[in-house]
Amino acid sequence: IMGLLAGYEVKEVLQLGVKMSAVMVLMPRMVSLLMEGLTPISEAANNFVQRRFPGREVNIGMDSALSVGHPAVLSSSLLLVPITILLAVILPGNQTLPFGDLATIPFVVCLMAAVFRGNIVRTVVGGTIYMASILYVTSWAAPLVTKAAQSANFDLGGNTSVTAMAEGGLWPTWLFIFAGNHMPWVILTLVLLASLAGLYYVNKVRKS
């Protein structure tokens, strides 16, 4: 359907269908490989911390790949692939047609599954809303991403514009660019210090 709406010929539509099917099939396998590599590291790090700091609760920062292997994350991500493509077609003003970045959807919604306690329906609903915002942010950030790619002599493959959904479409991207263009450095520094102070209070003072 996406290929037909884009005006592709029959051959190109079939090729697009094969590529789309490959994404749906390979994405769970890709995630499982990441899990196989990171899980032993996480377990070893946890054992090391327990030996070095007995009786203390220490949180170990690991890659989000440890959570994307959860069944709720994988199921929600697979459902969000066609939903994201549909959103790209029907959303007014959207100029992003995601394809290669569809494999990054598990990394985008992995924390939602934790917040919704593994509820797939809620994760899909929340992910749909989030993906809609991501498409708009990627469309807005496309000129900046394209300019950065051209500055790095990146081969655009004949495209006039490129963007990135996983990095360029998240809300912090919009926040940082907006703040950098419209807020003085003094205010940004004060906001950063206030944020650090708030984190220190929540994690140290209030818990003590």
Coordinates of N, CA and C in Angstrom, one line a residue:
I1 N 0.8 -1.2 0.0 CA 0.0 0.0 0.0 C 0.9 1.2 0.0
M2 N 1.9 1.2 0.8 CA 2.8 2.4 0.9 C 3.5 2.6 -0.4
G3 N 3.9 1.6 -1.1 CA 4.5 1.7 -2.4 C 3.6 2.2 -3.5
L4 N 2.3 1.8 -3.4 CA 1.4 2.3 -4.4 C 1.1 3.7 -4.2
L5 N 0.9 4.1 -2.9 CA 0.7 5.5 -2.6 C 1.9 6.4 -3.0
A6 N 3.1 5.8 -3.0 CA 4.2 6.6 -3.4 C 4.4 6.6 -4.9
G7 N 3.6 5.9 -5.6 CA 3.7 5.9 -7.1 C 4.7 5.0 -7.6
Y8 N 5.1 3.9 -6.9 CA 6.0 3.0 -7.3 C 5.4 2.1 -8.4
E9 N 6.3 1.5 -9.2 CA 5.9 0.5 -10.2 C 5.7 -0.8 -9.5
V10 N 5.1 -1.8 -10.2 CA 4.8 -3.1 -9.6 C 6.0 -3.7 -9.1
K11 N 7.1 -3.7 -9.8 CA 8.4 -4.3 -9.4 C 8.9 -3.7 -8.1
E12 N 8.8 -2.4 -8.1 CA 9.3 -1.7 -6.9 C 8.4 -1.9 -5.7
V13 N 7.1 -2.1 -5.9 CA 6.2 -2.4 -4.8 C 6.5 -3.7 -4.2
L14 N 6.8 -4.7 -5.1 CA 7.1 -6.1 -4.6 C 8.4 -6.1 -3.9
Q15 N 9.4 -5.3 -4.3 CA 10.7 -5.3 -3.7 C 10.5 -4.6 -2.3
L16 N 9.7 -3.6 -2.2 CA 9.4 -2.9 -0.9 C 8.8 -3.9 0.0
G17 N 7.9 -4.7 -0.5 CA 7.2 -5.7 0.4 C 8.2 -6.7 0.9
V18 N 9.1 -7.2 0.1 CA 10.1 -8.1 0.6 C 11.0 -7.5 1.6
K19 N 11.4 -6.3 1.4 CA 12.3 -5.6 2.4 C 11.5 -5.4 3.7
M20 N 10.2 -5.0 3.6 CA 9.4 -4.8 4.8 C 9.3 -6.1 5.6
S21 N 9.1 -7.2 4.9 CA 9.0 -8.5 5.5 C 10.3 -8.9 6.2
A22 N 11.4 -8.6 5.5 CA 12.7 -8.9 6.1 C 12.9 -8.1 7.5
V23 N 12.4 -6.9 7.5 CA 12.5 -6.1 8.8 C 11.7 -6.8 9.9
M24 N 10.5 -7.3 9.5 CA 9.6 -7.9 10.5 C 10.3 -9.2 11.0
V25 N 11.0 -9.9 10.1 CA 11.5 -11.2 10.5 C 12.8 -11.1 11.3
L26 N 13.7 -10.1 10.8 CA 15.0 -10.0 11.4 C 15.1 -9.2 12.7
M27 N 14.1 -8.4 12.9 CA 14.1 -7.5 14.1 C 14.2 -8.3 15.4
P28 N 13.3 -9.3 15.6 CA 13.4 -10.1 16.8 C 14.8 -10.9 16.9
R29 N 15.3 -11.4 15.8 CA 16.6 -12.1 15.9 C 17.7 -11.1 16.2
M30 N 17.7 -9.9 15.7 CA 18.7 -8.9 16.0 C 18.7 -8.6 17.5
V31 N 17.5 -8.4 18.0 CA 17.3 -8.1 19.5 C 17.9 -9.3 20.3
S32 N 17.5 -10.5 19.9 CA 18.0 -11.7 20.7 C 19.5 -11.7 20.7
L33 N 20.2 -11.4 19.6 CA 21.6 -11.4 19.6 C 22.2 -10.4 20.6
L34 N 21.6 -9.2 20.6 CA 22.0 -8.2 21.6 C 21.9 -8.7 23.0
M35 N 20.7 -9.3 23.2 CA 20.5 -9.9 24.6 C 21.5 -10.9 25.0
E36 N 21.9 -11.8 24.0 CA 22.8 -12.8 24.3 C 24.2 -12.2 24.6
G37 N 24.5 -11.1 24.0 CA 25.8 -10.5 24.3 C 25.9 -9.7 25.6
L38 N 24.8 -9.0 25.9 CA 24.8 -8.1 27.0 C 24.4 -8.7 28.4
T39 N 23.6 -9.8 28.3 CA 23.1 -10.4 29.6 C 24.3 -10.9 30.4
P40 N 25.3 -11.6 29.8 CA 26.4 -12.1 30.7 C 27.2 -10.9 31.3
I41 N 27.3 -9.8 30.5 CA 28.0 -8.6 31.0 C 27.2 -8.1 32.2
S42 N 25.9 -8.0 32.1 CA 25.1 -7.5 33.2 C 25.2 -8.3 34.4
E43 N 25.2 -9.6 34.2 CA 25.3 -10.5 35.4 C 26.6 -10.5 36.0
A44 N 27.7 -10.4 35.2 CA 29.0 -10.3 35.8 C 29.2 -8.9 36.6
A45 N 28.7 -7.9 36.0 CA 28.8 -6.6 36.7 C 28.0 -6.6 38.0
N46 N 26.9 -7.2 38.0 CA 26.1 -7.3 39.2 C 26.8 -8.1 40.3
N47 N 27.4 -9.2 39.9 CA 28.2 -10.0 40.9 C 29.4 -9.2 41.4
F48 N 30.0 -8.5 40.5 CA 31.2 -7.7 41.0 C 30.8 -6.6 42.0
V49 N 29.7 -6.0 41.7 CA 29.2 -4.9 42.6 C 28.8 -5.5 44.0
Q50 N 28.1 -6.6 43.9 CA 27.7 -7.3 45.2 C 28.9 -7.7 46.0
R51 N 30.0 -8.1 45.4 CA 31.2 -8.4 46.2 C 31.9 -7.2 46.7
R52 N 31.9 -6.2 45.9 CA 32.7 -5.0 46.3 C 31.9 -4.1 47.3
F53 N 30.5 -4.1 47.2 CA 29.7 -3.2 48.0 C 28.6 -4.1 48.6
P54 N 28.9 -4.9 49.5 CA 27.9 -5.8 50.2 C 26.9 -5.0 51.0
G55 N 25.7 -5.3 50.9 CA 24.6 -4.6 51.6 C 24.2 -3.3 51.1
R56 N 24.7 -2.9 49.9 CA 24.3 -1.6 49.3 C 23.5 -1.9 48.0
E57 N 22.6 -1.0 47.8 CA 21.8 -1.1 46.5 C 22.4 -0.2 45.5
V58 N 23.0 -0.8 44.5 CA 23.7 -0.1 43.4 C 23.0 -0.4 42.1
N59 N 22.7 0.7 41.4 CA 22.1 0.5 40.1 C 23.1 0.6 39.0
I60 N 23.1 -0.4 38.1 CA 24.1 -0.5 37.1 C 23.5 0.0 35.8
G61 N 24.1 1.0 35.2 CA 23.6 1.5 33.9 C 24.1 0.6 32.7
M62 N 23.1 0.0 32.0 CA 23.4 -0.8 30.9 C 22.7 -0.3 29.7
D63 N 23.0 -0.9 28.5 CA 22.3 -0.5 27.3 C 20.8 -1.0 27.3
S64 N 20.0 -0.2 26.6 CA 18.6 -0.5 26.5 C 18.3 -1.9 25.9
A65 N 19.3 -2.4 25.2 CA 19.1 -3.7 24.6 C 18.8 -4.8 25.6
L66 N 19.1 -4.6 26.8 CA 18.7 -5.6 27.9 C 17.2 -5.7 28.0
S67 N 16.5 -4.6 27.7 CA 15.1 -4.6 27.9 C 14.3 -4.8 26.7
V68 N 14.9 -4.6 25.5 CA 14.1 -4.8 24.3 C 13.9 -6.3 23.9
G69 N 14.5 -7.2 24.7 CA 14.2 -8.6 24.4 C 13.0 -9.1 25.2
H70 N 12.4 -8.2 26.0 CA 11.2 -8.6 26.7 C 10.0 -8.9 25.7
P71 N 9.3 -10.0 25.9 CA 8.2 -10.3 25.0 C 7.2 -9.2 24.7
A72 N 6.9 -8.4 25.8 CA 6.0 -7.2 25.6 C 6.6 -6.2 24.6
V73 N 7.9 -6.0 24.8 CA 8.6 -5.0 23.9 C 8.6 -5.4 22.5
L74 N 8.9 -6.7 22.3 CA 9.0 -7.2 20.9 C 7.6 -7.3 20.2
S75 N 6.6 -7.7 21.0 CA 5.3 -7.8 20.4 C 4.8 -6.4 20.1
S76 N 5.0 -5.4 21.0 CA 4.5 -4.1 20.7 C 5.3 -3.5 19.5
S77 N 6.6 -3.7 19.4 CA 7.4 -3.2 18.4 C 6.9 -3.7 17.0
L78 N 6.7 -5.0 16.9 CA 6.2 -5.6 15.7 C 4.9 -5.0 15.2
L79 N 4.0 -4.7 16.2 CA 2.7 -4.1 15.9 C 2.9 -2.7 15.5
L80 N 3.9 -2.0 16.0 CA 4.1 -0.6 15.7 C 4.8 -0.4 14.4
V81 N 5.4 -1.4 13.8 CA 6.0 -1.2 12.5 C 5.0 -0.8 11.4
P82 N 3.9 -1.6 11.2 CA 2.9 -1.1 10.2 C 2.2 0.1 10.6
I83 N 2.0 0.3 12.0 CA 1.3 1.5 12.4 C 2.1 2.7 12.1
T84 N 3.4 2.6 12.3 CA 4.3 3.8 12.0 C 4.3 4.1 10.5
I85 N 4.3 3.1 9.7 CA 4.2 3.4 8.3 C 2.9 4.0 7.9
L86 N 1.8 3.6 8.5 CA 0.5 4.2 8.2 C 0.5 5.6 8.7
L87 N 1.0 5.9 9.9 CA 1.1 7.2 10.4 C 1.9 8.1 9.4
A88 N 3.0 7.6 8.9 CA 3.8 8.4 8.0 C 3.0 8.8 6.7
V89 N 2.0 8.0 6.3 CA 1.3 8.2 5.1 C 0.1 9.2 5.4
I90 N -0.5 9.1 6.6 CA -1.8 9.8 6.8 C -1.6 11.1 7.6
L91 N -0.5 11.2 8.3 CA -0.3 12.4 9.1 C -0.1 13.7 8.3
P92 N -0.9 14.7 8.4 CA -0.7 15.9 7.6 C 0.6 16.7 8.0
G93 N 1.3 17.1 7.0 CA 2.6 17.8 7.3 C 3.8 17.0 7.5
N94 N 3.6 15.7 7.6 CA 4.8 14.8 7.8 C 5.5 14.6 6.5
Q95 N 6.8 14.7 6.6 CA 7.7 14.5 5.4 C 8.7 13.4 5.6
T96 N 8.5 12.6 6.6 CA 9.4 11.4 6.9 C 8.7 10.1 6.5
L97 N 9.4 9.3 5.7 CA 9.0 8.0 5.3 C 10.0 7.0 5.9
P98 N 9.7 6.5 7.1 CA 10.6 5.6 7.8 C 10.8 4.3 7.1
F99 N 12.0 3.8 7.2 CA 12.2 2.4 6.7 C 13.3 1.7 7.4
G100 N 14.6 2.2 7.2 CA 15.7 1.6 7.8 C 15.6 1.7 9.4
D101 N 15.1 2.8 9.8 CA 15.0 3.1 11.3 C 13.9 2.3 11.9
L102 N 13.1 1.6 11.2 CA 12.0 0.8 11.8 C 12.5 -0.2 12.8
A103 N 13.8 -0.7 12.6 CA 14.4 -1.6 13.5 C 14.7 -1.0 14.8
T104 N 14.7 0.3 14.9 CA 15.0 0.9 16.2 C 13.8 1.2 17.1
I105 N 12.6 0.8 16.6 CA 11.4 1.0 17.4 C 11.5 0.3 18.8
P106 N 12.0 -0.9 18.9 CA 12.1 -1.5 20.2 C 12.9 -0.6 21.2
F107 N 13.9 0.1 20.8 CA 14.7 0.9 21.7 C 13.9 2.2 22.1
V108 N 12.9 2.6 21.2 CA 12.1 3.7 21.5 C 11.1 3.4 22.6
V109 N 10.5 2.3 22.5 CA 9.3 1.9 23.3 C 9.6 1.0 24.5
C110 N 10.9 0.6 24.6 CA 11.2 -0.4 25.6 C 10.8 0.1 27.1
L111 N 11.0 1.3 27.4 CA 10.7 1.8 28.7 C 9.2 1.9 28.9
M112 N 8.4 2.1 27.8 CA 7.0 2.1 27.9 C 6.4 0.8 28.4
A113 N 7.0 -0.3 28.0 CA 6.5 -1.6 28.4 C 6.8 -1.8 29.9
A114 N 7.9 -1.2 30.4 CA 8.1 -1.3 31.8 C 7.1 -0.4 32.6
V115 N 6.9 0.8 32.1 CA 6.0 1.7 32.8 C 4.5 1.1 32.8
F116 N 4.1 0.5 31.7 CA 2.8 -0.1 31.6 C 2.8 -1.6 32.1
R117 N 3.9 -2.0 32.7 CA 4.0 -3.3 33.4 C 3.7 -4.4 32.4
G118 N 4.2 -4.3 31.2 CA 4.1 -5.4 30.2 C 2.8 -5.4 29.5
N119 N 1.9 -4.4 29.7 CA 0.6 -4.4 29.0 C 0.9 -4.0 27.5
I120 N 0.6 -4.9 26.6 CA 0.9 -4.7 25.2 C 0.0 -3.7 24.6
V121 N -1.3 -3.7 25.0 CA -2.2 -2.8 24.4 C -1.9 -1.3 24.8
R122 N -1.6 -1.1 26.0 CA -1.2 0.2 26.5 C 0.2 0.7 25.8
T123 N 1.1 -0.3 25.7 CA 2.4 0.1 25.1 C 2.2 0.4 23.6
V124 N 1.3 -0.3 22.9 CA 1.1 0.1 21.5 C 0.4 1.4 21.4
V125 N -0.6 1.7 22.3 CA -1.3 3.0 22.2 C -0.3 4.1 22.5
G126 N 0.5 4.0 23.6 CA 1.5 5.0 23.9 C 2.6 5.1 22.8
G127 N 3.0 4.0 22.3 CA 4.0 4.0 21.2 C 3.4 4.7 20.0
T128 N 2.2 4.5 19.7 CA 1.6 5.1 18.5 C 1.6 6.7 18.6
I129 N 1.3 7.1 19.8 CA 1.3 8.6 20.1 C 2.7 9.1 20.0
Y130 N 3.7 8.3 20.6 CA 5.1 8.7 20.6 C 5.6 8.7 19.1
M131 N 5.3 7.7 18.4 CA 5.8 7.6 17.0 C 5.3 8.8 16.1
A132 N 4.1 9.2 16.4 CA 3.5 10.3 15.7 C 4.4 11.6 15.9
S133 N 4.7 11.8 17.2 CA 5.5 12.9 17.5 C 6.9 12.8 16.9
I134 N 7.5 11.6 16.9 CA 8.8 11.4 16.3 C 8.8 11.7 14.9
L135 N 7.8 11.3 14.1 CA 7.7 11.6 12.7 C 7.7 13.1 12.5
Y136 N 7.0 13.9 13.3 CA 7.0 15.3 13.1 C 8.4 15.9 13.5
V137 N 9.0 15.4 14.5 CA 10.3 15.9 14.9 C 11.4 15.6 13.8
T138 N 11.3 14.4 13.3 CA 12.3 14.0 12.2 C 12.1 14.9 11.0
S139 N 10.8 15.2 10.7 CA 10.6 16.1 9.5 C 11.1 17.5 9.8
W140 N 10.9 18.0 11.0 CA 11.4 19.3 11.4 C 13.0 19.3 11.4
A141 N 13.6 18.2 11.9 CA 15.0 18.2 12.0 C 15.7 17.7 10.7
A142 N 15.0 17.3 9.7 CA 15.6 16.8 8.4 C 16.6 17.8 7.8
P143 N 16.3 19.1 7.7 CA 17.3 20.0 7.1 C 18.6 20.0 7.9
L144 N 18.5 19.9 9.2 CA 19.8 20.0 10.1 C 20.5 18.7 9.9
V145 N 19.8 17.5 9.9 CA 20.5 16.2 9.7 C 21.1 16.2 8.3
T146 N 20.4 16.6 7.3 CA 21.0 16.6 6.0 C 22.2 17.5 5.8
K147 N 22.2 18.7 6.5 CA 23.3 19.5 6.4 C 24.5 18.9 7.1
A148 N 24.3 18.2 8.3 CA 25.4 17.6 9.0 C 25.9 16.4 8.2
A149 N 25.1 15.7 7.5 CA 25.5 14.6 6.6 C 26.4 15.1 5.5
Q150 N 25.9 16.2 4.9 CA 26.7 16.8 3.8 C 28.0 17.3 4.2
S151 N 28.1 17.9 5.4 CA 29.3 18.4 6.0 C 30.3 17.3 6.2
A152 N 29.8 16.1 6.5 CA 30.7 14.9 6.7 C 30.9 14.1 5.5
N153 N 30.5 14.7 4.3 CA 30.7 14.0 3.0 C 30.0 12.6 3.0
F154 N 28.8 12.6 3.6 CA 28.1 11.3 3.6 C 27.3 11.2 2.3
D155 N 27.3 10.0 1.8 CA 26.7 9.7 0.5 C 25.2 9.6 0.8
L156 N 24.4 10.6 0.2 CA 23.0 10.6 0.4 C 22.2 9.6 -0.5
G157 N 23.0 8.9 -1.4 CA 22.3 8.0 -2.2 C 21.3 8.6 -3.2
G158 N 21.6 9.8 -3.7 CA 20.7 10.4 -4.6 C 19.5 11.1 -4.0
N159 N 19.4 11.1 -2.6 CA 18.3 11.8 -2.0 C 18.7 13.2 -1.7
T160 N 17.7 14.1 -1.7 CA 17.9 15.5 -1.4 C 17.9 15.8 0.1
S161 N 17.3 14.9 0.8 CA 17.1 15.1 2.3 C 17.1 13.8 3.0
V162 N 17.7 13.7 4.2 CA 17.8 12.6 5.0 C 17.5 13.0 6.4
T163 N 17.1 12.0 7.2 CA 16.8 12.3 8.6 C 17.0 11.0 9.4
A164 N 17.0 11.1 10.7 CA 17.2 9.9 11.6 C 16.0 9.8 12.6
M165 N 15.4 8.7 12.7 CA 14.2 8.6 13.5 C 14.6 8.3 15.0
A166 N 15.6 7.5 15.2 CA 16.0 7.1 16.5 C 16.6 8.2 17.3
E167 N 17.6 8.9 16.6 CA 18.3 10.0 17.3 C 17.7 11.3 17.0
G168 N 17.3 11.6 15.7 CA 16.8 12.9 15.3 C 15.4 13.1 15.6
G169 N 14.6 12.0 16.0 CA 13.2 12.2 16.2 C 12.7 12.2 17.6
L170 N 13.6 12.0 18.6 CA 13.3 12.0 20.0 C 13.1 13.4 20.5
W171 N 12.2 13.5 21.5 CA 11.9 14.9 22.0 C 13.1 15.6 22.5
P172 N 14.1 15.0 23.1 CA 15.3 15.8 23.5 C 16.0 16.5 22.4
T173 N 15.9 15.9 21.2 CA 16.5 16.6 20.0 C 15.9 17.9 19.8
W174 N 14.5 17.9 19.8 CA 13.8 19.2 19.6 C 14.1 20.2 20.7
L175 N 14.1 19.6 22.0 CA 14.4 20.5 23.1 C 15.7 21.1 23.1
F176 N 16.8 20.3 22.8 CA 18.1 20.9 22.8 C 18.3 21.9 21.7
I177 N 17.8 21.6 20.5 CA 17.9 22.5 19.4 C 17.2 23.8 19.7
F178 N 15.9 23.7 20.2 CA 15.1 24.9 20.5 C 15.8 25.7 21.6
A179 N 16.3 25.0 22.6 CA 17.0 25.8 23.7 C 18.3 26.4 23.2
G180 N 19.0 25.7 22.4 CA 20.3 26.3 21.9 C 20.1 27.5 21.0
N181 N 18.9 27.5 20.3 CA 18.7 28.6 19.3 C 17.9 29.8 20.0
H182 N 17.2 29.6 21.1 CA 16.4 30.6 21.7 C 16.7 31.0 23.1
M183 N 17.6 30.3 23.7 CA 17.9 30.6 25.1 C 19.4 30.9 25.3
P184 N 19.7 32.0 26.1 CA 21.1 32.3 26.3 C 21.8 31.2 27.1
W185 N 23.1 31.1 27.0 CA 23.9 30.1 27.6 C 23.8 30.2 29.2
V186 N 23.6 31.4 29.6 CA 23.5 31.6 31.1 C 22.3 30.9 31.6
I187 N 21.2 31.1 30.9 CA 19.9 30.4 31.4 C 20.1 28.9 31.2
L188 N 20.7 28.4 30.1 CA 20.9 27.0 30.0 C 21.7 26.4 31.1
T189 N 22.8 27.2 31.5 CA 23.6 26.7 32.6 C 22.8 26.6 33.9
L190 N 22.0 27.6 34.2 CA 21.2 27.6 35.4 C 20.2 26.5 35.4
V191 N 19.6 26.2 34.2 CA 18.6 25.1 34.1 C 19.4 23.8 34.3
L192 N 20.6 23.6 33.8 CA 21.3 22.4 34.0 C 21.7 22.2 35.5
L193 N 22.1 23.3 36.1 CA 22.5 23.2 37.6 C 21.2 22.9 38.4
A194 N 20.1 23.5 38.1 CA 18.8 23.2 38.8 C 18.4 21.8 38.6
S195 N 18.6 21.2 37.4 CA 18.3 19.8 37.1 C 19.2 18.9 37.9
L196 N 20.5 19.2 38.0 CA 21.4 18.4 38.8 C 21.1 18.4 40.2
A197 N 20.7 19.6 40.7 CA 20.3 19.8 42.1 C 19.1 19.0 42.4
G198 N 18.1 19.0 41.5 CA 16.9 18.2 41.7 C 17.1 16.7 41.8
L199 N 18.0 16.3 40.8 CA 18.4 14.8 40.8 C 19.1 14.4 42.1
Y200 N 20.0 15.3 42.6 CA 20.7 15.0 43.8 C 19.7 14.9 45.0
Y201 N 18.8 15.8 45.0 CA 17.8 15.8 46.1 C 16.9 14.6 46.1
V202 N 16.5 14.2 44.9 CA 15.6 13.0 44.8 C 16.3 11.7 45.2
N203 N 17.6 11.6 44.7 CA 18.3 10.4 44.9 C 19.1 10.3 46.2
K204 N 19.4 11.4 46.8 CA 20.3 11.4 48.0 C 19.6 11.9 49.2
V205 N 19.1 13.1 49.1 CA 18.5 13.8 50.3 C 17.2 13.1 50.7
R206 N 16.3 13.0 49.8 CA 14.9 12.5 50.2 C 15.0 11.0 50.6
K207 N 15.9 10.2 50.0 CA 16.0 8.8 50.4 C 16.6 8.6 51.8
S208 N 17.4 9.6 52.2 CA 18.1 9.4 53.5 C 17.2 9.7 54.7

